[in-house]
mmCIF file of C-alpha atoms and ligand atoms in Angstrom:
data_model
loop_
_atom_site.group_PDB
_atom_site.id
_atom_site.type_symbol
_atom_site.label_atom_id
_atom_site.label_comp_id
_atom_site.label_asym_id
_atom_site.label_seq_id
_atom_site.Cartn_x
_atom_site.Cartn_y
_atom_site.Cartn_z
ATOM 1 C CA MET H 1213 -16.842 33.167 -73.062
ATOM 2 C CA THR H 1214 -13.917 34.949 -74.664
ATOM 3 C CA GLY H 1215 -13.993 33.935 -78.317
ATOM 4 C CA ILE H 1216 -10.471 32.456 -78.368
ATOM 5 C CA VAL H 1217 -11.724 28.938 -78.986
ATOM 6 C CA ALA H 1218 -15.153 27.797 -80.148
ATOM 7 C CA GLU H 1219 -17.756 28.297 -77.420
ATOM 8 C CA ASP H 1220 -18.688 24.607 -77.260
ATOM 9 C CA VAL H 1221 -14.998 23.693 -76.804
ATOM 10 C CA ASP H 1222 -14.626 26.311 -74.057
ATOM 11 C CA THR H 1223 -17.705 24.895 -72.320
ATOM 12 C CA TYR H 1224 -16.348 21.354 -72.656
ATOM 13 C CA VAL H 1225 -13.003 22.341 -71.078
ATOM 14 C CA ASP H 1226 -14.800 24.157 -68.265
ATOM 15 C CA ARG H 1227 -17.166 21.248 -67.623
ATOM 16 C CA LEU H 1228 -14.242 18.829 -67.165
ATOM 17 C CA ALA H 1229 -12.206 21.202 -64.982
ATOM 18 C CA ASN H 1230 -11.382 20.244 -61.421
ATOM 19 C CA ARG H 1231 -13.219 22.727 -59.156
ATOM 20 C CA GLY H 1232 -11.398 21.961 -55.889
ATOM 21 C CA ASP H 1233 -13.475 21.287 -52.798
ATOM 22 C CA SER H 1234 -17.021 22.493 -52.148
ATOM 23 C CA VAL H 1235 -15.817 25.721 -50.469
ATOM 24 C CA LEU H 1236 -13.725 26.747 -53.475
ATOM 25 C CA ALA H 1237 -16.546 25.772 -55.849
ATOM 26 C CA GLU H 1238 -18.823 28.052 -53.808
ATOM 27 C CA VAL H 1239 -16.316 30.938 -54.066
ATOM 28 C CA GLU H 1240 -16.229 30.367 -57.836
ATOM 29 C CA ARG H 1241 -20.055 30.417 -58.022
ATOM 30 C CA GLU H 1242 -20.183 33.643 -55.978
ATOM 31 C CA GLY H 1243 -17.515 35.201 -58.193
ATOM 32 C CA ARG H 1244 -19.470 34.385 -61.337
ATOM 33 C CA THR H 1245 -22.808 35.495 -59.898
ATOM 34 C CA GLU H 1246 -21.371 38.808 -58.709
ATOM 35 C CA GLY H 1247 -19.467 39.414 -61.934
ATOM 36 C CA TRP H 1248 -15.871 39.241 -60.623
ATOM 37 C CA PRO H 1249 -13.325 38.582 -63.411
ATOM 38 C CA ILE H 1250 -11.871 35.461 -61.782
ATOM 39 C CA VAL H 1251 -9.798 32.920 -63.712
ATOM 40 C CA GLY H 1252 -12.297 30.059 -63.381
ATOM 41 C CA ALA H 1253 -11.688 26.394 -62.612
ATOM 42 C CA ALA H 1254 -9.678 25.301 -65.676
ATOM 43 C CA GLU H 1255 -7.133 28.106 -65.270
ATOM 44 C CA GLY H 1256 -7.183 27.859 -61.473
ATOM 45 C CA SER H 1257 -6.281 24.181 -61.788
ATOM 46 C CA LEU H 1258 -3.518 25.061 -64.244
ATOM 47 C CA LEU H 1259 -2.030 27.526 -61.738
ATOM 48 C CA HIS H 1260 -2.150 24.831 -59.073
ATOM 49 C CA ILE H 1261 -0.530 22.259 -61.365
ATOM 50 C CA LEU H 1262 2.286 24.655 -62.327
ATOM 51 C CA ALA H 1263 3.000 25.724 -58.748
ATOM 52 C CA ARG H 1264 2.883 22.192 -57.407
ATOM 53 C CA SER H 1265 5.018 20.636 -60.145
ATOM 54 C CA LEU H 1266 7.600 23.380 -59.646
ATOM 55 C CA GLY H 1267 7.665 22.724 -55.893
ATOM 56 C CA ALA H 1268 6.997 26.456 -55.469
ATOM 57 C CA ARG H 1269 7.557 27.702 -51.912
ATOM 58 C CA ARG H 1270 7.304 31.457 -52.527
ATOM 59 C CA ILE H 1271 4.628 32.762 -54.882
ATOM 60 C CA LEU H 1272 3.617 36.315 -55.795
ATOM 61 C CA GLU H 1273 0.218 37.157 -57.257
ATOM 62 C CA LEU H 1274 -0.598 40.557 -58.749
ATOM 63 C CA GLY H 1275 -4.394 41.096 -58.673
ATOM 64 C CA THR H 1276 -6.102 39.329 -55.765
ATOM 65 C CA ALA H 1277 -9.792 40.173 -56.363
ATOM 66 C CA ILE H 1278 -11.858 37.832 -54.143
ATOM 67 C CA GLY H 1279 -9.013 35.367 -53.548
ATOM 68 C CA TYR H 1280 -10.108 32.691 -56.015
ATOM 69 C CA SER H 1281 -6.897 32.176 -58.016
ATOM 70 C CA GLY H 1282 -4.947 32.923 -54.818
ATOM 71 C CA THR H 1283 -6.577 29.929 -53.131
ATOM 72 C CA TRP H 1284 -5.616 27.626 -56.024
ATOM 73 C CA LEU H 1285 -2.007 28.854 -55.721
ATOM 74 C CA ALA H 1286 -1.855 28.762 -51.918
ATOM 75 C CA ARG H 1287 -3.219 25.218 -51.839
ATOM 76 C CA ALA H 1288 -0.242 24.122 -53.982
ATOM 77 C CA LEU H 1289 2.281 25.343 -51.392
ATOM 78 C CA PRO H 1290 4.129 22.914 -49.114
ATOM 79 C CA SER H 1291 4.109 23.529 -45.377
ATOM 80 C CA GLY H 1292 6.127 26.681 -44.670
ATOM 81 C CA GLY H 1293 5.427 28.104 -48.136
ATOM 82 C CA GLU H 1294 3.958 31.568 -48.677
ATOM 83 C CA LEU H 1295 1.774 33.454 -51.137
ATOM 84 C CA LEU H 1296 2.040 37.237 -51.286
ATOM 85 C CA THR H 1297 -0.880 38.706 -53.201
ATOM 86 C CA VAL H 1298 -1.255 42.362 -54.210
ATOM 87 C CA GLU H 1299 -4.613 44.155 -54.427
ATOM 88 C CA ALA H 1300 -5.138 47.855 -55.154
ATOM 89 C CA ASP H 1301 -8.594 48.131 -53.585
ATOM 90 C CA PRO H 1302 -8.751 47.823 -49.756
ATOM 91 C CA LYS H 1303 -12.425 46.691 -49.731
ATOM 92 C CA THR H 1304 -11.671 43.961 -52.243
ATOM 93 C CA ALA H 1305 -8.642 42.942 -50.166
ATOM 94 C CA GLU H 1306 -10.928 42.560 -47.139
ATOM 95 C CA ARG H 1307 -13.238 40.314 -49.152
ATOM 96 C CA ALA H 1308 -10.214 38.227 -50.217
ATOM 97 C CA ARG H 1309 -9.098 37.938 -46.597
ATOM 98 C CA ARG H 1310 -12.470 36.362 -45.761
ATOM 99 C CA THR H 1311 -12.130 33.965 -48.715
ATOM 100 C CA PHE H 1312 -8.676 32.849 -47.560
ATOM 101 C CA GLU H 1313 -10.140 32.143 -44.082
ATOM 102 C CA ARG H 1314 -12.975 30.125 -45.615
ATOM 103 C CA THR H 1315 -10.706 28.118 -47.939
ATOM 104 C CA GLY H 1316 -8.259 27.327 -45.120
ATOM 105 C CA VAL H 1317 -5.133 29.035 -46.507
ATOM 106 C CA ALA H 1318 -5.051 32.257 -44.451
ATOM 107 C CA ASP H 1319 -1.997 31.057 -42.497
ATOM 108 C CA ARG H 1320 0.155 31.072 -45.639
ATOM 109 C CA VAL H 1321 -1.225 34.142 -47.446
ATOM 110 C CA SER H 1322 -0.285 37.810 -47.004
ATOM 111 C CA ILE H 1323 -2.359 40.433 -48.804
ATOM 112 C CA LEU H 1324 -0.427 43.566 -49.747
ATOM 113 C CA ILE H 1325 -2.643 46.570 -50.446
ATOM 114 C CA GLY H 1326 -1.532 49.004 -53.151
ATOM 115 C CA LEU H 1327 -0.761 49.280 -56.830
ATOM 116 C CA ALA H 1328 1.391 46.392 -57.990
ATOM 117 C CA GLU H 1329 3.708 48.850 -59.761
ATOM 118 C CA ASP H 1330 4.464 50.511 -56.386
ATOM 119 C CA VAL H 1331 4.396 47.424 -54.162
ATOM 120 C CA LEU H 1332 6.910 45.635 -56.394
ATOM 121 C CA ALA H 1333 9.483 48.363 -55.793
ATOM 122 C CA ASP H 1334 9.624 47.415 -52.089
ATOM 123 C CA LEU H 1335 9.396 43.670 -52.595
ATOM 124 C CA ALA H 1336 12.514 41.533 -52.679
ATOM 125 C CA GLY H 1337 12.681 38.336 -54.715
ATOM 126 C CA PRO H 1338 13.315 35.646 -55.506
ATOM 127 C CA PHE H 1339 9.923 34.096 -56.209
ATOM 128 C CA ASP H 1340 9.375 30.630 -57.661
ATOM 129 C CA LEU H 1341 6.258 31.755 -59.494
ATOM 130 C CA ILE H 1342 4.603 35.095 -60.222
ATOM 131 C CA PHE H 1343 1.017 35.248 -61.480
ATOM 132 C CA ASN H 1344 0.090 38.554 -63.134
ATOM 133 C CA ASP H 1345 -3.622 39.403 -63.434
ATOM 134 C CA ILE H 1346 -3.906 43.179 -62.843
ATOM 135 C CA ASP H 1347 -5.380 45.921 -65.063
ATOM 136 C CA LYS H 1348 -4.063 45.290 -68.544
ATOM 137 C CA GLU H 1349 -2.739 48.796 -69.120
ATOM 138 C CA ALA H 1350 -0.326 48.230 -66.212
ATOM 139 C CA TYR H 1351 1.140 45.030 -67.713
ATOM 140 C CA PRO H 1352 4.166 46.658 -69.423
ATOM 141 C CA ALA H 1353 5.159 48.494 -66.222
ATOM 142 C CA VAL H 1354 5.359 45.310 -64.149
ATOM 143 C CA LEU H 1355 7.069 43.043 -66.690
ATOM 144 C CA ASP H 1356 10.717 43.809 -65.949
ATOM 145 C CA PRO H 1357 10.219 44.094 -62.153
ATOM 146 C CA CYS H 1358 8.566 40.656 -62.236
ATOM 147 C CA ILE H 1359 11.287 39.032 -64.334
ATOM 148 C CA ARG H 1360 13.981 40.423 -62.026
ATOM 149 C CA ARG H 1361 12.223 38.892 -59.007
ATOM 150 C CA ILE H 1362 11.825 35.365 -60.429
ATOM 151 C CA ARG H 1363 14.532 32.787 -59.750
ATOM 152 C CA VAL H 1364 16.150 30.995 -62.669
ATOM 153 C CA GLY H 1365 13.848 28.023 -63.323
ATOM 154 C CA GLY H 1366 10.850 29.927 -61.960
ATOM 155 C CA LEU H 1367 7.707 30.876 -63.867
ATOM 156 C CA LEU H 1368 5.912 34.067 -64.881
ATOM 157 C CA VAL H 1369 2.266 33.252 -65.637
ATOM 158 C CA THR H 1370 0.055 35.979 -67.109
ATOM 159 C CA ASP H 1371 -3.686 36.062 -67.709
ATOM 160 C CA ASN H 1372 -5.678 37.600 -70.606
ATOM 161 C CA VAL H 1373 -2.726 37.777 -73.005
ATOM 162 C CA LEU H 1374 -4.950 37.148 -76.058
ATOM 163 C CA TRP H 1375 -7.623 39.694 -74.979
ATOM 164 C CA SER H 1376 -10.458 38.038 -76.897
ATOM 165 C CA GLY H 1377 -8.102 37.711 -79.882
ATOM 166 C CA GLU H 1378 -7.774 41.510 -80.212
ATOM 167 C CA VAL H 1379 -3.967 41.381 -79.871
ATOM 168 C CA ALA H 1380 -3.755 39.422 -83.135
ATOM 169 C CA ARG H 1381 -6.087 41.744 -85.030
ATOM 170 C CA ALA H 1382 -6.170 45.482 -85.646
ATOM 171 C CA GLY H 1383 -7.368 46.241 -82.071
ATOM 172 C CA ARG H 1384 -6.204 49.716 -80.985
ATOM 173 C CA SER H 1385 -7.647 49.994 -77.453
ATOM 174 C CA ARG H 1386 -5.229 51.005 -74.695
ATOM 175 C CA GLU H 1387 -5.541 47.530 -73.156
ATOM 176 C CA THR H 1388 -4.879 45.795 -76.463
ATOM 177 C CA LYS H 1389 -1.793 47.912 -77.129
ATOM 178 C CA ALA H 1390 -0.477 47.320 -73.609
ATOM 179 C CA ILE H 1391 -0.934 43.542 -73.787
ATOM 180 C CA ARG H 1392 0.640 43.444 -77.259
ATOM 181 C CA ALA H 1393 3.685 45.353 -75.971
ATOM 182 C CA TYR H 1394 3.922 43.026 -72.963
ATOM 183 C CA ASN H 1395 3.705 39.861 -75.090
ATOM 184 C CA GLU H 1396 6.266 41.105 -77.591
ATOM 185 C CA ARG H 1397 8.754 42.225 -74.933
ATOM 186 C CA LEU H 1398 8.366 38.936 -73.078
ATOM 187 C CA ALA H 1399 8.840 36.916 -76.291
ATOM 188 C CA ARG H 1400 12.088 38.795 -77.059
ATOM 189 C CA ASP H 1401 13.512 38.829 -73.529
ATOM 190 C CA PRO H 1402 16.710 36.731 -73.497
ATOM 191 C CA ARG H 1403 16.083 35.751 -69.855
ATOM 192 C CA MET H 1404 12.787 34.042 -70.644
ATOM 193 C CA ILE H 1405 11.246 31.285 -72.774
ATOM 194 C CA ALA H 1406 7.529 32.008 -73.137
ATOM 195 C CA SER H 1407 4.571 30.251 -74.672
ATOM 196 C CA ILE H 1408 0.885 31.227 -74.925
ATOM 197 C CA LEU H 1409 -1.863 28.724 -74.176
ATOM 198 C CA PRO H 1410 -5.235 29.496 -75.798
ATOM 199 C CA LEU H 1411 -7.070 28.666 -72.567
ATOM 200 C CA ARG H 1412 -9.947 31.027 -71.733
ATOM 201 C CA ASP H 1413 -8.645 34.533 -72.614
ATOM 202 C CA GLY H 1414 -5.081 33.306 -73.242
ATOM 203 C CA VAL H 1415 -2.556 32.357 -70.564
ATOM 204 C CA SER H 1416 1.137 33.034 -71.042
ATOM 205 C CA VAL H 1417 3.580 30.707 -69.271
ATOM 206 C CA ALA H 1418 7.232 31.789 -69.261
ATOM 207 C CA VAL H 1419 10.239 30.181 -67.600
ATOM 208 C CA LYS H 1420 13.303 32.168 -66.571
ATOM 209 C CA VAL H 1421 16.385 30.559 -68.086
ATOM 210 C CA ARG H 1422 19.100 33.022 -67.044
ATOM 211 C CA GLU H 1423 19.681 36.155 -64.950
HETATM 212 C C1 LIG Y 2343 -8.845 40.277 -62.928
HETATM 213 S S1 LIG Y 2343 -9.000 40.634 -61.247
HETATM 214 C C2 LIG Y 2343 -8.045 39.350 -60.478
HETATM 215 C C3 LIG Y 2343 -8.767 38.034 -60.436
HETATM 216 C C4 LIG Y 2343 -8.056 37.009 -59.606
HETATM 217 N N1 LIG Y 2343 -6.705 36.787 -60.076
HETATM 218 C C5 LIG Y 2343 -8.816 35.682 -59.633
HETATM 219 O O1 LIG Y 2343 -8.848 35.051 -60.685
HETATM 220 O O2 LIG Y 2343 -9.363 35.299 -58.599
HETATM 221 C C6 LIG Y 2343 -7.924 42.006 -61.041
HETATM 222 C C7 LIG Y 2343 -7.817 42.512 -59.610
HETATM 223 O O3 LIG Y 2343 -6.616 43.282 -59.545
HETATM 224 C C8 LIG Y 2343 -6.864 44.533 -58.958
HETATM 225 N N2 LIG Y 2343 -5.956 45.450 -59.653
HETATM 226 C C9 LIG Y 2343 -6.109 45.992 -60.886
HETATM 227 N N3 LIG Y 2343 -5.032 46.713 -61.219
HETATM 228 C C10 LIG Y 2343 -4.177 46.633 -60.182
HETATM 229 C C11 LIG Y 2343 -2.884 47.140 -59.946
HETATM 230 N N4 LIG Y 2343 -2.253 47.918 -60.847
HETATM 231 N N5 LIG Y 2343 -2.271 46.816 -58.787
HETATM 232 C C12 LIG Y 2343 -2.896 46.028 -57.872
HETATM 233 N N6 LIG Y 2343 -4.127 45.515 -58.048
HETATM 234 C C13 LIG Y 2343 -4.768 45.813 -59.187
HETATM 235 C C14 LIG Y 2343 -8.334 44.823 -59.180
HETATM 236 O O4 LIG Y 2343 -8.835 45.654 -58.139
HETATM 237 C C15 LIG Y 2343 -8.947 43.429 -59.188
HETATM 238 O O5 LIG Y 2343 -9.402 43.058 -57.913
#
């Protein structure tokens, strides 16, 4: 629980969330049991809804972890679509590779190992959707590279943008300052229209309106 909305409301939203099939529900259970910071079913479903309603064919994810949110995104792709997902830790990437096999999306997913800040430099756009869920201190560094790689009409979706509400208070941690800078730059960027949903730890959804 993150403290953004009342705990009983958070629990209610989670209880009603679509959890995908039994394999994905099992990955979610494993993630929770082992303490992985995965997005959970309500946000996973949201990612799927956004990607599917956009008709996304090329998606980039920054922060793969065990492949939970990646599976929600990959399952929204039409035949021939692709998800590129970036993970800094090779052992975690190997775990994600096994998840993508289990959830039946391995044929459309490529895992890129390295820091998102570095991988982005060698990655050409355009993407229909980019989902950013890496270490929070790295958020400002990837913002402009992400925006440049999204097509007009495409989406930048970012997790943890309310950081337990700390961004709105006097929070001075490095993560809080980084997320605050990211949110403010994104809100002012003339290429984007952004809005923050108070789901879980705060999810920012931004559409690119011009180059
Ligand atoms: C919050 S978890 C991602 C959870 C995942 N999106 C999900 O919900 O299933 C963040 C992951 O990103 C990786 N990571 C953190 N900072 C990174 C960076 N700068 N570049 C690439 N990967 C990073 C971490 O190793 C971790 O596995």
